Tab-separated table of C-alpha atoms in Angstrom:
chain	number	residue	atom	x	y	z
A	551	MET	CA	49.355	39.797	-16.968
A	552	ARG	CA	47.626	37.868	-19.774
A	553	THR	CA	49.440	34.700	-18.715
A	554	TYR	CA	48.269	35.178	-15.126
A	555	PHE	CA	44.696	35.809	-16.281
A	556	PHE	CA	44.749	32.716	-18.507
A	557	MET	CA	46.044	30.557	-15.659
A	558	SER	CA	43.403	31.925	-13.287
A	559	VAL	CA	40.609	31.155	-15.740
A	560	CYS	CA	41.934	27.630	-16.268
A	561	SER	CA	42.104	27.129	-12.517
A	562	VAL	CA	38.504	28.252	-12.048
A	563	LEU	CA	37.271	26.065	-14.906
A	564	THR	CA	39.189	23.089	-13.583
A	565	CYS	CA	37.695	23.503	-10.115
A	566	PHE	CA	34.233	23.894	-11.617
A	567	GLY	CA	34.697	20.752	-13.658
A	568	LEU	CA	35.790	18.768	-10.627
A	569	TYR	CA	32.812	20.070	-8.660
A	570	ALA	CA	30.380	19.286	-11.461
A	571	LYS	CA	31.614	15.699	-11.621
A	572	GLU	CA	31.513	15.117	-7.873
A	573	LYS	CA	29.755	11.818	-7.223
A	574	VAL	CA	26.725	11.621	-4.957
A	575	VAL	CA	26.721	8.333	-3.059
A	576	LEU	CA	23.521	8.051	-1.048
A	577	LYS	CA	23.864	5.907	2.077
A	578	ILE	CA	20.537	4.111	2.554
A	579	ALA	CA	19.553	1.810	5.440
A	580	SER	CA	16.985	-0.798	4.433
A	581	ILE	CA	14.723	-3.329	6.126
A	582	ALA	CA	14.659	-5.376	2.892
A	583	PRO	CA	15.764	-8.969	3.607
A	584	ALA	CA	18.927	-10.138	1.861
A	585	ARG	CA	18.328	-11.714	-1.560
A	586	SER	CA	14.644	-10.727	-1.478
A	587	ILE	CA	12.781	-9.159	-4.388
A	588	TRP	CA	12.814	-5.862	-2.467
A	589	GLU	CA	16.606	-5.901	-2.208
A	590	THR	CA	16.827	-6.796	-5.910
A	591	GLU	CA	14.552	-3.921	-6.908
A	592	LEU	CA	16.478	-1.444	-4.758
A	593	LYS	CA	19.682	-2.416	-6.540
A	594	LYS	CA	17.919	-2.012	-9.890
A	595	LEU	CA	16.769	1.443	-8.810
A	596	SER	CA	20.340	2.393	-7.919
A	597	ALA	CA	21.463	1.286	-11.383
A	598	GLU	CA	18.642	3.262	-13.041
A	599	TRP	CA	19.497	6.389	-11.069
A	600	SER	CA	23.121	6.048	-12.082
A	601	GLU	CA	22.086	5.771	-15.732
A	602	ILE	CA	19.660	8.706	-15.494
A	603	THR	CA	22.323	10.959	-13.962
A	604	GLY	CA	25.187	9.836	-16.168
A	605	GLY	CA	26.917	8.089	-13.291
A	606	LEU	CA	26.566	11.022	-10.884
A	607	VAL	CA	24.244	9.309	-8.367
A	608	SER	CA	24.483	5.864	-6.797
A	609	MET	CA	23.213	4.227	-3.621
A	610	LYS	CA	25.018	2.206	-0.983
A	611	PHE	CA	22.698	0.019	1.088
A	612	TYR	CA	23.047	-1.018	4.722
A	613	ASN	CA	21.023	-3.722	6.464
A	614	MET	CA	18.807	-2.048	9.049
A	615	SER	CA	19.097	-4.934	11.512
A	616	SER	CA	22.900	-4.746	11.389
A	617	LEU	CA	22.682	-1.067	12.311
A	618	GLY	CA	20.547	-1.851	15.358
A	619	GLY	CA	17.006	-1.627	13.985
A	620	GLU	CA	14.731	1.112	12.717
A	621	ARG	CA	15.041	3.322	15.780
A	622	GLU	CA	18.804	3.392	15.307
A	623	GLY	CA	18.241	4.067	11.605
A	624	ILE	CA	16.228	7.142	12.519
A	625	ARG	CA	18.996	8.328	14.841
A	626	LYS	CA	21.569	7.972	12.063
A	627	LEU	CA	19.466	10.149	9.763
A	628	LYS	CA	20.233	13.052	12.063
A	629	SER	CA	23.523	14.880	12.369
A	630	SER	CA	25.261	14.543	15.720
A	631	ARG	CA	26.831	17.997	15.388
A	632	PRO	CA	25.828	21.218	13.614
A	633	GLY	CA	27.421	21.378	10.187
A	634	GLN	CA	28.316	17.689	10.170
A	635	ALA	CA	26.667	15.337	7.676
A	636	ALA	CA	24.344	12.670	9.071
A	637	PRO	CA	25.651	9.078	8.858
A	638	LEU	CA	22.714	8.145	6.602
A	639	ASP	CA	21.072	9.949	3.689
A	640	GLY	CA	17.887	7.923	3.681
A	641	ALA	CA	16.167	4.709	4.635
A	642	VAL	CA	13.556	2.132	3.747
A	643	PHE	CA	11.255	1.897	6.783
A	644	SER	CA	8.285	-0.172	7.890
A	645	CYS	CA	5.330	1.527	9.599
A	646	LEU	CA	7.310	1.264	12.845
A	647	GLY	CA	10.105	3.516	11.609
A	648	LEU	CA	7.783	5.756	9.624
A	649	SER	CA	5.593	6.360	12.671
A	650	GLU	CA	8.557	7.240	14.872
A	651	LEU	CA	10.079	9.483	12.205
A	652	ALA	CA	6.831	11.443	11.814
A	653	PRO	CA	4.566	10.672	14.807
A	654	ASP	CA	1.763	12.877	13.484
A	655	SER	CA	1.646	10.993	10.158
A	656	GLY	CA	-0.934	8.487	11.392
A	657	ILE	CA	0.756	5.987	9.089
A	658	TYR	CA	-0.771	3.072	11.000
A	659	THR	CA	-4.067	4.108	9.412
A	660	LEU	CA	-2.965	2.047	6.403
A	661	SER	CA	-2.774	-0.966	8.738
A	662	VAL	CA	-6.391	-0.845	9.922
A	663	PRO	CA	-7.609	-4.438	9.340
A	664	PHE	CA	-9.703	-4.937	6.200
A	665	LEU	CA	-9.600	-1.247	5.263
A	666	ILE	CA	-7.334	-2.028	2.285
A	667	GLN	CA	-7.983	-5.557	1.038
A	668	ASN	CA	-5.898	-6.184	-2.075
A	669	GLU	CA	-3.033	-4.860	-4.191
A	670	LYS	CA	-5.379	-3.014	-6.537
A	671	ASP	CA	-6.907	-1.094	-3.623
A	672	LEU	CA	-3.478	-0.358	-2.168
A	673	GLU	CA	-2.146	0.942	-5.484
A	674	ARG	CA	-5.171	3.215	-5.770
A	675	VAL	CA	-4.584	4.608	-2.283
A	676	LEU	CA	-0.840	5.101	-2.808
A	677	HIS	CA	-1.447	6.878	-6.118
A	678	GLU	CA	-4.485	9.037	-5.408
A	679	LEU	CA	-3.714	9.933	-1.780
A	680	ARG	CA	0.029	10.349	-2.272
A	681	GLU	CA	-0.029	14.005	-1.237
A	682	ASP	CA	-1.744	13.165	2.068
A	683	LEU	CA	0.739	10.380	2.781
A	684	ASP	CA	3.835	12.424	1.911
A	685	ARG	CA	2.933	15.672	3.681
A	686	PRO	CA	3.952	14.769	7.287
A	687	PHE	CA	7.325	13.462	6.103
A	688	ARG	CA	8.023	16.583	4.057
A	689	ALA	CA	7.320	18.576	7.215
A	690	ALA	CA	9.874	16.379	9.013
A	691	GLY	CA	12.493	17.178	6.357
A	692	PHE	CA	12.297	14.154	4.077
A	693	ARG	CA	11.424	13.417	0.473
A	694	VAL	CA	9.332	10.267	0.061
A	695	ILE	CA	10.828	8.442	-2.909
A	696	THR	CA	8.220	5.698	-3.086
A	697	TRP	CA	5.709	3.645	-1.137
A	698	THR	CA	5.328	-0.100	-1.536
A	699	ASN	CA	4.077	-3.247	0.188
A	700	ALA	CA	6.146	-5.919	1.957
A	701	GLY	CA	3.242	-8.362	2.027
A	702	TRP	CA	-0.108	-8.915	3.693
A	703	LEU	CA	-0.196	-9.328	7.454
A	704	SER	CA	-2.014	-12.354	8.805
A	705	PHE	CA	-2.093	-14.660	11.832
A	706	TYR	CA	-0.123	-17.882	12.338
A	707	THR	CA	-1.095	-20.042	15.329
A	708	ARG	CA	-0.539	-23.380	17.039
A	709	ALA	CA	-4.198	-23.942	17.933
A	710	PRO	CA	-7.324	-23.710	15.765
A	711	TYR	CA	-10.022	-21.079	16.235
A	712	ALA	CA	-13.581	-20.814	14.988
A	713	SER	CA	-14.054	-17.080	15.465
A	714	LEU	CA	-12.220	-13.805	15.891
A	715	GLY	CA	-13.099	-13.965	19.579
A	716	GLN	CA	-11.288	-17.295	19.957
A	717	LEU	CA	-8.263	-15.954	18.080
A	718	LYS	CA	-8.077	-12.982	20.443
A	719	LYS	CA	-7.693	-15.359	23.399
A	720	GLN	CA	-4.466	-16.811	22.000
A	721	THR	CA	-1.153	-15.243	23.034
A	722	ILE	CA	0.200	-13.523	19.926
A	723	ALA	CA	3.589	-11.913	19.268
A	724	LEU	CA	4.448	-9.527	16.432
A	725	SER	CA	7.345	-11.476	14.830
A	726	SER	CA	9.751	-8.922	13.288
A	727	LEU	CA	7.341	-6.049	13.967
A	728	ASP	CA	8.982	-4.766	17.143
A	729	SER	CA	6.349	-2.081	17.610
A	730	SER	CA	4.902	-1.082	20.971
A	731	VAL	CA	2.389	1.089	19.111
A	732	LEU	CA	0.990	-1.778	17.045
A	733	GLY	CA	0.964	-4.020	20.113
A	734	THR	CA	-0.980	-1.411	22.089
A	735	CYS	CA	-3.493	-0.990	19.269
A	736	LEU	CA	-4.078	-4.746	19.103
A	737	ARG	CA	-4.532	-4.916	22.882
A	738	ILE	CA	-7.203	-2.225	22.622
A	739	CYS	CA	-8.842	-4.454	19.998
A	740	GLY	CA	-8.946	-7.243	22.588
A	741	PHE	CA	-5.934	-9.330	21.530
A	742	ASP	CA	-3.596	-10.991	24.034
A	743	ILE	CA	-0.299	-9.556	22.780
A	744	LYS	CA	3.028	-10.776	24.123
A	745	ASP	CA	5.883	-8.275	24.020
A	746	ALA	CA	8.675	-10.047	22.144
A	747	PRO	CA	11.669	-7.974	21.012
A	748	ASN	CA	13.235	-9.188	17.769
A	749	GLU	CA	16.032	-11.063	19.518
A	750	ARG	CA	13.557	-12.872	21.818
A	751	PHE	CA	10.865	-13.771	19.299
A	752	ALA	CA	12.396	-16.974	17.894
A	753	PRO	CA	13.291	-18.471	21.320
A	754	LEU	CA	9.788	-17.742	22.634
A	755	LEU	CA	8.183	-19.326	19.582
A	756	LYS	CA	10.367	-22.439	19.688
A	757	ALA	CA	9.789	-22.860	23.430
A	758	GLY	CA	6.019	-22.686	23.013
A	759	SER	CA	5.792	-19.558	25.176
A	760	ILE	CA	3.520	-17.906	22.611
A	761	ASP	CA	0.550	-19.355	20.733
A	762	GLY	CA	1.217	-17.610	17.461
A	763	PHE	CA	2.332	-14.465	15.695
A	764	LEU	CA	1.373	-11.768	13.226
A	765	SER	CA	3.464	-11.661	10.061
A	766	VAL	CA	3.443	-12.121	6.276
A	767	HIS	CA	3.706	-15.349	4.269
A	768	LEU	CA	7.162	-14.544	2.887
A	769	PHE	CA	8.695	-13.928	6.325
A	770	THR	CA	7.015	-17.015	7.802
A	771	TRP	CA	8.301	-19.238	5.009
A	772	ALA	CA	11.777	-17.729	4.595
A	773	THR	CA	12.596	-17.868	8.323
A	774	GLY	CA	11.276	-21.409	8.799
A	775	PHE	CA	8.929	-20.245	11.564
A	776	TYR	CA	6.118	-22.190	9.885
A	777	ARG	CA	7.634	-25.270	11.567
A	778	TYR	CA	6.349	-24.056	14.927
A	779	ILE	CA	2.735	-23.344	13.984
A	780	SER	CA	-0.153	-25.506	12.781
A	781	TYR	CA	-2.545	-22.960	11.272
A	782	ALA	CA	-2.008	-20.074	8.856
A	783	LEU	CA	-4.761	-17.590	8.111
A	784	ASP	CA	-4.771	-17.072	4.347
A	785	THR	CA	-6.729	-13.837	4.477
A	786	LYS	CA	-5.318	-10.380	3.806
A	787	ILE	CA	-5.698	-8.559	7.116
A	788	CYS	CA	-3.798	-5.427	6.061
A	789	PRO	CA	-0.758	-4.425	3.977
A	790	ALA	CA	2.695	-4.182	5.553
A	791	VAL	CA	3.413	-0.792	3.985
A	792	ILE	CA	6.995	0.388	3.671
A	793	GLY	CA	8.364	3.733	2.541
A	794	MET	CA	11.671	4.856	1.068
A	795	LEU	CA	12.756	8.342	2.123
A	796	ILE	CA	15.767	10.583	1.560
A	797	SER	CA	16.556	13.663	3.640
A	798	ASP	CA	15.926	17.021	1.996
A	799	GLY	CA	19.584	17.950	2.376
A	800	SER	CA	20.784	14.831	0.585
A	801	TRP	CA	18.126	15.144	-2.139
A	802	ALA	CA	19.246	18.744	-2.741
A	803	ARG	CA	22.767	17.503	-3.537
A	804	ILE	CA	21.345	15.985	-6.729
A	805	PRO	CA	20.797	18.466	-9.603
A	806	SER	CA	17.062	19.163	-9.829
A	807	ARG	CA	16.978	18.391	-13.559
A	808	TYR	CA	17.250	14.700	-12.668
A	809	HIS	CA	14.599	14.597	-9.938
A	810	ASP	CA	11.510	13.846	-12.035
A	811	ALA	CA	13.131	11.003	-13.955
A	812	MET	CA	14.491	9.515	-10.726
A	813	LEU	CA	11.060	9.580	-9.080
A	814	GLN	CA	9.501	8.009	-12.174
A	815	ALA	CA	12.038	5.189	-11.915
A	816	ALA	CA	11.005	4.692	-8.275
A	817	THR	CA	7.350	4.494	-9.330
A	818	ARG	CA	8.242	1.724	-11.768
A	819	VAL	CA	9.882	-0.164	-8.894
A	820	ARG	CA	6.649	0.061	-6.910
A	821	GLN	CA	4.630	-1.189	-9.856
A	822	ARG	CA	6.972	-4.135	-10.473
A	823	LEU	CA	6.820	-5.116	-6.819
A	824	ALA	CA	3.024	-4.908	-6.815
A	825	ASN	CA	2.842	-7.114	-9.915
A	826	ASN	CA	5.157	-9.743	-8.395
A	827	LEU	CA	3.918	-9.739	-4.813
A	828	GLU	CA	0.660	-11.618	-5.413
A	829	THR	CA	2.500	-14.475	-7.131
A	830	LEU	CA	5.179	-14.598	-4.435
A	831	ASP	CA	2.555	-14.500	-1.685
A	832	ARG	CA	0.689	-17.418	-3.244
A	833	GLU	CA	3.881	-19.448	-3.683
A	834	CYS	CA	4.800	-19.008	-0.016
A	835	SER	CA	1.279	-19.924	1.092
A	836	ASN	CA	1.408	-23.106	-1.004
A	837	ASN	CA	4.837	-23.988	0.389
A	838	ILE	CA	3.615	-23.525	3.958
A	839	GLN	CA	0.631	-25.766	3.241
A	840	LYS	CA	2.810	-28.460	1.650
A	841	ALA	CA	4.927	-28.413	4.807
A	842	GLY	CA	1.892	-29.588	6.782
A	843	VAL	CA	0.369	-26.331	8.010
A	844	SER	CA	-3.433	-26.107	7.775
A	845	ILE	CA	-4.599	-23.089	5.798
A	846	VAL	CA	-7.526	-21.168	7.287
A	847	ARG	CA	-9.687	-19.266	4.814
A	848	LEU	CA	-12.498	-17.000	5.939
A	849	THR	CA	-15.851	-17.064	4.181
A	850	PRO	CA	-17.224	-13.789	2.771
A	851	GLN	CA	-19.628	-13.652	5.726
A	852	GLU	CA	-16.798	-14.124	8.228
A	853	ILE	CA	-14.738	-11.434	6.516
A	854	GLN	CA	-17.675	-9.032	6.850
A	855	GLU	CA	-18.069	-9.925	10.534
A	856	TRP	CA	-14.355	-9.371	11.195
A	857	ARG	CA	-14.414	-6.105	9.258
A	858	THR	CA	-17.363	-4.839	11.297
A	859	GLU	CA	-15.659	-5.718	14.588
A	860	PHE	CA	-12.371	-4.100	13.581
A	861	ALA	CA	-14.225	-0.967	12.417
A	862	ALA	CA	-15.639	-0.654	15.937
A	863	ASP	CA	-12.117	-1.126	17.305
A	864	VAL	CA	-10.956	1.911	15.302
A	865	LYS	CA	-13.222	4.089	17.437
A	866	ARG	CA	-11.804	2.565	20.613
A	867	ILE	CA	-8.228	3.146	19.436
A	868	GLN	CA	-9.007	6.754	18.582
A	869	ALA	CA	-10.553	7.272	22.025
A	870	ARG	CA	-7.614	5.682	23.884
A	871	LEU	CA	-4.793	6.934	21.637
A	872	PRO	CA	-5.918	10.223	20.064
A	873	GLY	CA	-3.889	11.018	16.966
A	874	MET	CA	-2.502	7.512	16.521
A	875	LEU	CA	-4.778	7.060	13.518
A	876	ASN	CA	-5.309	9.812	10.973
A	877	MET	CA	-9.105	9.844	10.873
A	878	THR	CA	-9.192	12.277	7.956
A	879	LEU	CA	-7.029	9.875	5.948
A	880	TYR	CA	-9.146	6.950	7.184
A	881	GLU	CA	-12.340	8.539	5.857
A	882	LYS	CA	-10.650	9.461	2.569
A	883	ILE	CA	-9.534	5.853	2.057
A	884	LYS	CA	-13.022	4.543	2.808
A	885	HIS	CA	-14.590	7.015	0.405
A	886	LEU	CA	-12.027	6.294	-2.311
A	887	LEU	CA	-12.324	2.511	-2.160
A	888	TYR	CA	-15.990	2.107	-1.355
A	889	SER	CA	-17.123	4.652	-3.937
A	890	ALA	CA	-14.953	2.819	-6.495
A	891	GLN	CA	-16.733	-0.443	-5.632
A	892	ARG	CA	-20.090	1.173	-6.171
């Protein structure tokens, strides 16, 4: 009897030990371009999480484009059958994916032109309004690991323009931002937006079927698309915010004692990216200029005029697409940033 009892105890302890050492490999789809600073920082975060958890947790990254884009990434975050694990545990999304994952988030509010004008302002918003930003995604069943910025959206065109009105008359595509929502918002603002799915954007640009596009300096330089434009607006229109999320079910697989340290590591990633982005943005702008592209810089008066016009557009967007922008968040951001300036 004692031998049987001893063997039973050993069996239980052995099973417990195997369970306790079970590895958690998080499958994460990411929009981060290969060999970019974002991809590098994600790999660093995986290494930090492994160290924090004593090798228990690691991440395996998948290129979002290879999976079929952000919409497909969202689909793979959901289980196809009850009781079956979803193909993905989490993802790094742009506003396109974030908006489709949680339509009531109003995440495009962060993309209102000239609302957030520099990295310092963005960091303040991401830190002090974190609860407001995270809440809709928690309701959708996801833990927001961190927010960050992929760059500052601006306009790249073939022809010059002397005013915002002239720019709006040019046919503009959204480069890698395959978002019908953003396109609709810009049309409401008076822009001539050409629908150009990701696979059609480059051919349309090279053929001269569009006059320009909306993108960030890094994408424009890295893809070589600067070769097909003559003017680059070197003014921060709005941040290209991205978010990293993990499903609640996958997050729960990680012992809770590690959670705080893991989230702190993610915050350090955001801070490193913010510190490096301004330098990288400037380098890409200089490279584009050296390649022969004319850099357009708005005067303070022009920036104020553009800001005023876009602020009026916010009201039109809200009237035409109720709920697309989170007006409570919009007012909180204005109060936070403008009161800080005072």
